Coordinates of C-alpha atoms and ligand atoms in Angstrom, one line a residue:
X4 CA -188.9 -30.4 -32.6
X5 CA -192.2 -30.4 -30.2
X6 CA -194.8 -32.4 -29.2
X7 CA -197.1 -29.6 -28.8
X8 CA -200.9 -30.0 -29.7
X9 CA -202.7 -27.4 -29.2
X10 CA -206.3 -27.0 -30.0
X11 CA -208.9 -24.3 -31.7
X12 CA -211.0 -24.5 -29.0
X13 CA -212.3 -27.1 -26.2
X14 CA -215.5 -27.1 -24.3
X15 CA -215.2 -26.9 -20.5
X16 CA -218.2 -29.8 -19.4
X17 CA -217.3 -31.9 -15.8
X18 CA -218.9 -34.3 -13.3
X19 CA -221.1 -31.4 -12.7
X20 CA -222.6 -32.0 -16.2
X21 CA -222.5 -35.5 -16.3
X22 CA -224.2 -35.5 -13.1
X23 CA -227.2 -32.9 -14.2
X24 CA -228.0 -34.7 -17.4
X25 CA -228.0 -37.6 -15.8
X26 CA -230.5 -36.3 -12.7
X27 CA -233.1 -35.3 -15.7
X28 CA -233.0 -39.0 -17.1
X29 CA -233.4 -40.4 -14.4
X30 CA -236.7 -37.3 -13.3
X31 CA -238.4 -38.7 -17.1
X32 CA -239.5 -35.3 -18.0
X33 CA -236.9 -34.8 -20.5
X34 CA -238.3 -31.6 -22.5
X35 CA -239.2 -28.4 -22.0
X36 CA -239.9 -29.1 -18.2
X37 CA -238.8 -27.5 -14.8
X38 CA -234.9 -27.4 -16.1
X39 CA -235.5 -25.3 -19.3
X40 CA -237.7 -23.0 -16.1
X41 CA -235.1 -22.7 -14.3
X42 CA -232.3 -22.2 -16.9
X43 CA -234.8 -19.4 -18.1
X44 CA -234.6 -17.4 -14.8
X45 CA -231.3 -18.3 -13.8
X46 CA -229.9 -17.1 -17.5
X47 CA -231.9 -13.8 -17.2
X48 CA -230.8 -13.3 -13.6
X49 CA -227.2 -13.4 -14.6
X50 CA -227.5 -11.1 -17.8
X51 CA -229.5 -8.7 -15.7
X52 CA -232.9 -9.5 -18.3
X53 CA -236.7 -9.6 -17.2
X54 CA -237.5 -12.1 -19.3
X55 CA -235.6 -15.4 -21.3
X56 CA -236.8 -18.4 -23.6
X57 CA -234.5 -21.3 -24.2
X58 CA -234.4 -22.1 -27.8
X59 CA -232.7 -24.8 -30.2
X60 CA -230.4 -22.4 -31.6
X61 CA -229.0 -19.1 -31.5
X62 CA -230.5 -19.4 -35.5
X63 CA -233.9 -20.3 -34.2
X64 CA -233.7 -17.7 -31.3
X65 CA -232.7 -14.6 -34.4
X66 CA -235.7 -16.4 -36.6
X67 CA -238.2 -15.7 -33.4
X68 CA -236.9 -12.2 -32.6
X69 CA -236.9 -11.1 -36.3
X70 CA -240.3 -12.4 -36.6
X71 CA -241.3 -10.3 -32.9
X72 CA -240.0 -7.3 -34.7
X73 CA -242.4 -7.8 -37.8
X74 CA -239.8 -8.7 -40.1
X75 CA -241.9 -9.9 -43.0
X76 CA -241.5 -10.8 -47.0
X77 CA -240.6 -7.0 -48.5
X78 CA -238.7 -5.7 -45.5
X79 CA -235.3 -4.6 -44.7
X80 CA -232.9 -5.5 -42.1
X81 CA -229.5 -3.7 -41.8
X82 CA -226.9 -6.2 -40.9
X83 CA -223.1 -7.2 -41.3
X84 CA -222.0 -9.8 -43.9
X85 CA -218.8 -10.1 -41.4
X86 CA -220.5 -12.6 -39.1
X87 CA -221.6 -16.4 -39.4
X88 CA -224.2 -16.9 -42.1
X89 CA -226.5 -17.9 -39.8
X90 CA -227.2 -14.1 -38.8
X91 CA -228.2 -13.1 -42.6
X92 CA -230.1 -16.2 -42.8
X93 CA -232.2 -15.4 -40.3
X94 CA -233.2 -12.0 -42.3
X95 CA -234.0 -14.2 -45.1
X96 CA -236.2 -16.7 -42.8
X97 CA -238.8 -14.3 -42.7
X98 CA -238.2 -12.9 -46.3
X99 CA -236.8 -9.8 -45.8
X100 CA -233.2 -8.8 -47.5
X101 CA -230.9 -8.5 -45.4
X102 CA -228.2 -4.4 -46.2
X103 CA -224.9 -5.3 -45.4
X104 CA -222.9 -2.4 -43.9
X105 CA -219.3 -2.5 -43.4
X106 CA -217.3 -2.9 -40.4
X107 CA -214.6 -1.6 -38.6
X108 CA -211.4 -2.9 -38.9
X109 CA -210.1 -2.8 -35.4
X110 CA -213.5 -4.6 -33.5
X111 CA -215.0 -6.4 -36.4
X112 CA -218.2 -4.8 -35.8
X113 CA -220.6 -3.2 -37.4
X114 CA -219.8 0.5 -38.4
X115 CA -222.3 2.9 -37.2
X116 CA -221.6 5.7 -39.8
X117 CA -222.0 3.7 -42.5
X118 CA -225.5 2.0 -41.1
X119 CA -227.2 5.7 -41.9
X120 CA -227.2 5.9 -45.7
X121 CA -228.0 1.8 -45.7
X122 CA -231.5 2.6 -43.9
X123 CA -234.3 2.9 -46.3
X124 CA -238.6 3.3 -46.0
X125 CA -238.4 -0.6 -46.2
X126 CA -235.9 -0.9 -43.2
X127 CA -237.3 -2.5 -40.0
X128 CA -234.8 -3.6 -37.9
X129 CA -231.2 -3.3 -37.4
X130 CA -229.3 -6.8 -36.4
X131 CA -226.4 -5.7 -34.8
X132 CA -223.7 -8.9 -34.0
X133 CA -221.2 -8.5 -30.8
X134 CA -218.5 -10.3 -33.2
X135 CA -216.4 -12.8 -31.0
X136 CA -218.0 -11.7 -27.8
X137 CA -216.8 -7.7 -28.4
X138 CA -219.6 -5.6 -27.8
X139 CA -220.5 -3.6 -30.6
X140 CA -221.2 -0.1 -30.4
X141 CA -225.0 0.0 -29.6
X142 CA -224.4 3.7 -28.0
X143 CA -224.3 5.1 -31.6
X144 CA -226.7 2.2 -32.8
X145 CA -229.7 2.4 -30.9
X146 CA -230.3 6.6 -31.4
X147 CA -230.1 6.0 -34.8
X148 CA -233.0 3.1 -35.1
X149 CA -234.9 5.3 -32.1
X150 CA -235.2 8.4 -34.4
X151 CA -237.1 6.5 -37.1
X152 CA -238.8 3.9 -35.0
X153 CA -236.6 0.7 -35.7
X154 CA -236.2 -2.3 -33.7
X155 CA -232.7 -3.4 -33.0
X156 CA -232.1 -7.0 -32.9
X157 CA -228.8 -7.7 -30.8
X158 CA -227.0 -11.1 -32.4
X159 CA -224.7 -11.6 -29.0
X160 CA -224.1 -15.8 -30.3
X161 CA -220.6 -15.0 -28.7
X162 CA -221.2 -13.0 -26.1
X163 CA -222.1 -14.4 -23.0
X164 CA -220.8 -12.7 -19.8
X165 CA -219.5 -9.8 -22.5
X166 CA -219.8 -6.3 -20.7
X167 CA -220.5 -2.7 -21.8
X168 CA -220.5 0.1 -20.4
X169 CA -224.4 1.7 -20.3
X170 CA -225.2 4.9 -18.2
X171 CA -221.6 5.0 -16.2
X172 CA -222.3 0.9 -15.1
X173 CA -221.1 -1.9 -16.7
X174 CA -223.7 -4.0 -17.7
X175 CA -223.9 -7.5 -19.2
X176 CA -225.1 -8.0 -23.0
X177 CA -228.5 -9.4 -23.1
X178 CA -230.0 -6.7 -20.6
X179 CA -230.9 -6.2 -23.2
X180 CA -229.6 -2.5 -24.8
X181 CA -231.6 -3.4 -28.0
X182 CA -234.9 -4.7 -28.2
X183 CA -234.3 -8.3 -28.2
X184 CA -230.8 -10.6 -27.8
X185 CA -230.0 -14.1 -28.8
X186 CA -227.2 -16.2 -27.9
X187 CA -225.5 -19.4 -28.8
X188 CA -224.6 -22.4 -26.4
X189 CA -222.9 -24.4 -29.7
X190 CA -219.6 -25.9 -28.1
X191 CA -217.5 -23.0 -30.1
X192 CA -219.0 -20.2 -27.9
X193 CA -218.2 -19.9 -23.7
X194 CA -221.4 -21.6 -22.4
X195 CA -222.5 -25.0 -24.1
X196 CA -225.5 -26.9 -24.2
X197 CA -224.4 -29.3 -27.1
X198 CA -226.8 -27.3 -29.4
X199 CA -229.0 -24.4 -28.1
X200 CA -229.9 -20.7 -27.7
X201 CA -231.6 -18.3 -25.6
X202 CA -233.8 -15.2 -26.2
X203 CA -233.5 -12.3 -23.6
X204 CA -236.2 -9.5 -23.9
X205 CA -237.3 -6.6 -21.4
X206 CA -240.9 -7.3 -23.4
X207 CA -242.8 -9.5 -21.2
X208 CA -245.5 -9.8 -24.5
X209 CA -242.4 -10.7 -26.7
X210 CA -241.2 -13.8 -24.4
X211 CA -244.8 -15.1 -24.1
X212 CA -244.7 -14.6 -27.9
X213 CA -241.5 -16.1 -28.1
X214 CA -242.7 -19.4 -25.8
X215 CA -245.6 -20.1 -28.3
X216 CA -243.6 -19.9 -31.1
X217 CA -241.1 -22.7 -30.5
X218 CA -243.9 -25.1 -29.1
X219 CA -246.1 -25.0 -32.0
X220 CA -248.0 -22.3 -31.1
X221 CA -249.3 -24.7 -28.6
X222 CA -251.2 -22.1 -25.8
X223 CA -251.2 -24.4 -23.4
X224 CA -247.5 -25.1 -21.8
X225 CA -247.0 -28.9 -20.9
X226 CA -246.0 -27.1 -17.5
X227 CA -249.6 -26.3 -16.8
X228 CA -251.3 -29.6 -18.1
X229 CA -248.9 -31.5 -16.3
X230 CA -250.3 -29.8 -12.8
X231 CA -253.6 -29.7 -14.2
X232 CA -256.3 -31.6 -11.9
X233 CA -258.9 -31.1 -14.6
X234 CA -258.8 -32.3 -18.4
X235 CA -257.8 -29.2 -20.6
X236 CA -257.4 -29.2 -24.3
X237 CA -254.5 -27.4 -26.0
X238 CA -255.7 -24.8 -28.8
X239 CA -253.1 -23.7 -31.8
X240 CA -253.5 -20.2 -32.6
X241 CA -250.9 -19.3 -35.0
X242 CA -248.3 -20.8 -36.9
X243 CA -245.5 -22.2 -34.9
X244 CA -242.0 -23.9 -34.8
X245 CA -240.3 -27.0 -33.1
X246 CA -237.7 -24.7 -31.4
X247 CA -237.7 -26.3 -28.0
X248 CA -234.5 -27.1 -25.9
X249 CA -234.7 -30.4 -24.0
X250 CA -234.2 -30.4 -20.4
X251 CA -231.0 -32.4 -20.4
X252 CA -229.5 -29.4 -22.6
X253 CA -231.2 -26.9 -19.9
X254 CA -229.7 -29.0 -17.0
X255 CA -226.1 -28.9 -18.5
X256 CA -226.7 -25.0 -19.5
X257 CA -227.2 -24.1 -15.9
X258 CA -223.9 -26.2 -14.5
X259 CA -222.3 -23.6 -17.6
X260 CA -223.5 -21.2 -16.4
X261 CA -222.2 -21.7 -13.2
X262 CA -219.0 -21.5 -14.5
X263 CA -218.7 -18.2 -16.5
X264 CA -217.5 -16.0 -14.0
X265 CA -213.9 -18.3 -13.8
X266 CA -214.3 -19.0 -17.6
X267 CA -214.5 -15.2 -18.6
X268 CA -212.1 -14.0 -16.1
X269 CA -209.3 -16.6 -17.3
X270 CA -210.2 -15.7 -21.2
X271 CA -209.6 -12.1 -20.0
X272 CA -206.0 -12.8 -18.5
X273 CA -205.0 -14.7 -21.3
X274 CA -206.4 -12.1 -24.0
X275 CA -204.3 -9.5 -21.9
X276 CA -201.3 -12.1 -22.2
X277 CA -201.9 -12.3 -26.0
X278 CA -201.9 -8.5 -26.3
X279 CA -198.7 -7.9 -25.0
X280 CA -197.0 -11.0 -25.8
X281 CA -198.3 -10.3 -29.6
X282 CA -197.6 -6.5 -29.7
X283 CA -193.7 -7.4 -30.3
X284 CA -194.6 -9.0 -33.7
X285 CA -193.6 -6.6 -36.2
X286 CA -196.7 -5.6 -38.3
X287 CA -199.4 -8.2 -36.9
X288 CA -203.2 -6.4 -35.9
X289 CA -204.3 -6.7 -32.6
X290 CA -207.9 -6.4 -32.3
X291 CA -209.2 -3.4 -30.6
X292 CA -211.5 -3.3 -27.2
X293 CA -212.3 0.4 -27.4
X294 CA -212.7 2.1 -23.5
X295 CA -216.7 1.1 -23.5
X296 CA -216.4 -2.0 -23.8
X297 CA -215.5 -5.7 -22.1
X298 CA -215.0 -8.4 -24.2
X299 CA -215.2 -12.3 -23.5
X300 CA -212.5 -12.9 -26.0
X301 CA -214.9 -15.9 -27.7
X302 CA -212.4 -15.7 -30.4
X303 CA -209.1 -13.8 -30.2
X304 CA -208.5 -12.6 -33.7
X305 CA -205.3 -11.0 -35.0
X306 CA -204.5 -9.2 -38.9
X307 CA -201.5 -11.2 -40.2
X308 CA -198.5 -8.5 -41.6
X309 CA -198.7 -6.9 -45.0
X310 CA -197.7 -9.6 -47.6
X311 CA -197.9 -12.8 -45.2
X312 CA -200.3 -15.5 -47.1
X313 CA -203.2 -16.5 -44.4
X314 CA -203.0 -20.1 -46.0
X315 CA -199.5 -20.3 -45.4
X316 CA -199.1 -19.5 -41.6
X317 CA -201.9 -21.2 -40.4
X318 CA -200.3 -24.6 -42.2
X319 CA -196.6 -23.7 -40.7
X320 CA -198.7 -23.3 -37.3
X321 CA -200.5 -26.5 -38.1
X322 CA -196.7 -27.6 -38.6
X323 CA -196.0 -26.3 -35.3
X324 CA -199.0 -28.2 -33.4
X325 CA -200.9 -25.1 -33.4
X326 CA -204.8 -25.5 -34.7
X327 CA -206.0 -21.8 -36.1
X328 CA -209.5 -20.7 -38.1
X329 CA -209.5 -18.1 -40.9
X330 CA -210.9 -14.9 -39.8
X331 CA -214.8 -14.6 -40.2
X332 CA -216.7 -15.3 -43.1
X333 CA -219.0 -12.9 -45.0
X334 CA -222.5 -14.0 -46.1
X335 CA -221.9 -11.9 -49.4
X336 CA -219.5 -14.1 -50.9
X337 CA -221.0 -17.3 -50.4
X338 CA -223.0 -19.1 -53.6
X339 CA -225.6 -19.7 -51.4
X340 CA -226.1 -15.2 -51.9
X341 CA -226.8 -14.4 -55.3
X342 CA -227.1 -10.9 -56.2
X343 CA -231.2 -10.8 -55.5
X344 CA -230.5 -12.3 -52.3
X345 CA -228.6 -9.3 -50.7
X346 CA -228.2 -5.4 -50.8
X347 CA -225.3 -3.1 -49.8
X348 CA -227.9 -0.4 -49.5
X349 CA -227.5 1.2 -52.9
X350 CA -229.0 0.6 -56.8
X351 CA -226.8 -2.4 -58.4
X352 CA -226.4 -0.4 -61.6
X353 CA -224.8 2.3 -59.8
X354 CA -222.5 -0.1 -57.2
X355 CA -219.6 -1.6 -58.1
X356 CA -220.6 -5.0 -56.8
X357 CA -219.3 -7.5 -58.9
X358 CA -221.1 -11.2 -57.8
X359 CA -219.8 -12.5 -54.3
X360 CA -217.8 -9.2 -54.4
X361 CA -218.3 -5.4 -53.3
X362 CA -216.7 -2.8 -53.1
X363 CA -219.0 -0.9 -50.2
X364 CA -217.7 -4.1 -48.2
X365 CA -214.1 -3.5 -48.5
X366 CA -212.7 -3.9 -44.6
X367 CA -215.2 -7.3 -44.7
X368 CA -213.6 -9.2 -47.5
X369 CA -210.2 -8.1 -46.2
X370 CA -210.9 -9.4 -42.4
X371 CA -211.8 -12.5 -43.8
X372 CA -208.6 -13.2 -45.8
X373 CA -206.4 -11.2 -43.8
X374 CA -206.9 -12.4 -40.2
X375 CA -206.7 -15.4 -38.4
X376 CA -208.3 -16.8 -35.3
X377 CA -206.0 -17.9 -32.7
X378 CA -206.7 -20.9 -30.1
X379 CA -208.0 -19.9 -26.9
X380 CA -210.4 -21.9 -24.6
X381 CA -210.4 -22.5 -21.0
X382 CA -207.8 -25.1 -19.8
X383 CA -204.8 -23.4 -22.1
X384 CA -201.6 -23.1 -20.3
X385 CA -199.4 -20.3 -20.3
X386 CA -196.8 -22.2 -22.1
X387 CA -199.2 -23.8 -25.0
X388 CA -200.0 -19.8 -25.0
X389 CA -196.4 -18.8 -25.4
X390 CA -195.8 -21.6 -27.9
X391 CA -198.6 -20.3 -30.1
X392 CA -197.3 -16.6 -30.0
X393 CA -193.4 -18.2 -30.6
X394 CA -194.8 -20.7 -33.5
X395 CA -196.8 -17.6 -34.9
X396 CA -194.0 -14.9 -34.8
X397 CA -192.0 -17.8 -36.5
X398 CA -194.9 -18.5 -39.0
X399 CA -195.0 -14.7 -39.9
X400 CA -191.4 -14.8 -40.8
X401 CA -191.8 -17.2 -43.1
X402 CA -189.8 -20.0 -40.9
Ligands
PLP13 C1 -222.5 -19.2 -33.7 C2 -223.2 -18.0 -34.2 C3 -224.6 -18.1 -34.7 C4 -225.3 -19.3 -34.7 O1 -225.5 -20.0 -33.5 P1 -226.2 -21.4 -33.5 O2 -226.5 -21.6 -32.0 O3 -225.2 -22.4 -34.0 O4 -227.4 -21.4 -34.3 C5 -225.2 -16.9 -35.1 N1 -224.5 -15.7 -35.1 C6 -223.2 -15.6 -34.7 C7 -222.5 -14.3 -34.7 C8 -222.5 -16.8 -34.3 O5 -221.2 -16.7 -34.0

């Protein structure tokens, strides 16, 4: 027997937080005011960006930079279907169709030999996802979409304070490598705002862009009417959104972001205790950080042994106290993806797709049913740690 609970995951929000929400409140400038500024700089600052826009979402953040990259009605965009549907929805957003491309079965990230044959005269962008805060591999990406002139959208939701290594330095993701990269600061990832997103850019027209867009097209920031000693009238130029994040969310963000540094480095130790802790499980996965690369371990996802039933170990560690996920979804197999709604880069007649099926996206339906996502967040002690690796070798055996 045990009394052991243990958690998916838990936010990490303190005094500190408390303290900064309550300080805007109490200011009465709520919304996209001198907190969302200074979240803004101090966000770009730490991912080593020029530029940053707080958005509503990471969603809302890969609408905008799609949009930037002239996604329109008629386009491509090579993607994953290994990801959160929010990354494919984005393609269709702006009306493009979003060519799913494999991944490989070690990082869960997109496969760059199999993103050449997906590219097509309609392609124009490539949306590459850091899965679970693994960089992906952007040093084979980024020649490829270079040669024919194609913007690379980097989804990094997870990956906050995620490394790679870039000219012989390790580098943050968000720099960015790509053109653009969005993140998520939903309570599942390392940083959270509640709800929100940011949009790093080296594109100085792209984040002015990117600041109209989720204030209505408004060209006129409240920032400068508010210091204003003469009337001005707003003007709305294009098209815009509501994409704004409020000043209490920026407030919190920035105590957050305070704390990645400790928060990453303790996800590090414990994805190092996983590892080797896990390794003597006969016939389990470990997910693979190749030599470029420094993960934030957002999720810490294993492949269960040849013959074990996902359903059934995650209930015998639910048994156990133990919360767990499934591995990733894919966008393919939802209903909400009906055959006109997605490609896998070649003529249907001549694919095997079957609906919500395909067989070009083999090592993606597998990861999904043949992983699971083990609990990892920041307050975990070692021996909830060693009681989910004892309740899973356990589980794996059937016990
Ligand atoms: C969480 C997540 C998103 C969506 O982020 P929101 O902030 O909830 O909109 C998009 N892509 C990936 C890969 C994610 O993990």
């Amino acid at each position: 027997m045990n009394d052991m609970n243990i958690p998916f995951t838990r936010p990490w929000l303190g005094v500190e937080e408390e303290a900064a929400a309550a300080r805007v409140i109490h200011s009465g400038w709520v919304t996209q005011g001198p907190e969302v500024e200074a979240f803004e700089r101090e966000f770009a600052e730490f991912v080593g960006a020029p530029c940053a826009c707080a958005v509503s979402s990471c969603t809302a953040a890969l609408h905008l930079a799609l949009m930037a990259a002239g996604v329109q009605s008629g386009d491509e965009v090579v993607t994953v279907s290994h990801s959160f549907i929010a990354t494919a929805n984005a393609v269709r957003y702006c009306g493009a169709t979003p060519v799913f491309v494999d991944i490989d079965p070690g990082t869960y990230n997109l496969n760059p030999a199999m993103v050449e044959r997906a590219i097509s005269s309609r392609t124009r962008a490539i949306l590459c996802v850091h899965q679970m805060g693994m960089p992906c591999d952007l040093a084979a990406i980024l020649p490829l979409a270079r040669k024919r002139g194609i913007l690379v959208v980097e989804d990094a939701a997870c990956a906050t304070g995620s490394e790679i290594l870039w000219n012989g330095q390790w580098e943050k993701i968000g720099k960015p490598h790509g053109d653009v990269a969005c993140f998520s600061f939903h309570p599942r990832k390392l940083l959270t705002t509640g709800d929100g997103g940011m949009i790093t850019t080296r594109r100085p027209e792209w984040d002015r862009q990117f600041k109209l867009w989720r204030h209505h097209g408004m060209d006129l920031p409240d920032s400068a009417r508010h210091k204003a000693k003469q009337i001005l009238f707003e003007g709305y130029a294009a098209l815009g959104y509501n994409y704004r994040l409020t000043d209490i969310q920026a407030a919190v963000g920035r105590e957050q972001l305070k704390r990645i540094p400790a928060v990453v480095e303790r996800r590090r130790a414990m994805g190092e205790r996983y590892l080797s802790q896990l390794a003597s499980i006969p016939g389990i996965g470990l997910p693979v950080e190749p030599a470029w690369a420094k993960t934030n371990w957002q999720s810490f996802c294993i492949r269960l042994p040849d013959g074990c039933r996902q359903l059934d170990v995650m209930q015998r560690l639910l048994d156990a106290g133990v919360a767990s996920r499934r591995g990733v979804m894919n966008a393919h197999e939802e209903p909400a993806y009906g055959p006109e709604d997605w490609s896998c880069g070649c003529l249907k007649p001549e694919c095997r797709c079957k609906p919500r099926s395909c067989a070009r996206l083999h090592e993606s339906e597998t990861a999904k049913t043949g992983c699971i996502l083990l609990p990892m967040f920041h307050g975990m002690t070692e021996e909830q740690q060693d009681w989910v690796v004892k309740s899973l070798a356990d589980s794996v055996r059937g016990r």
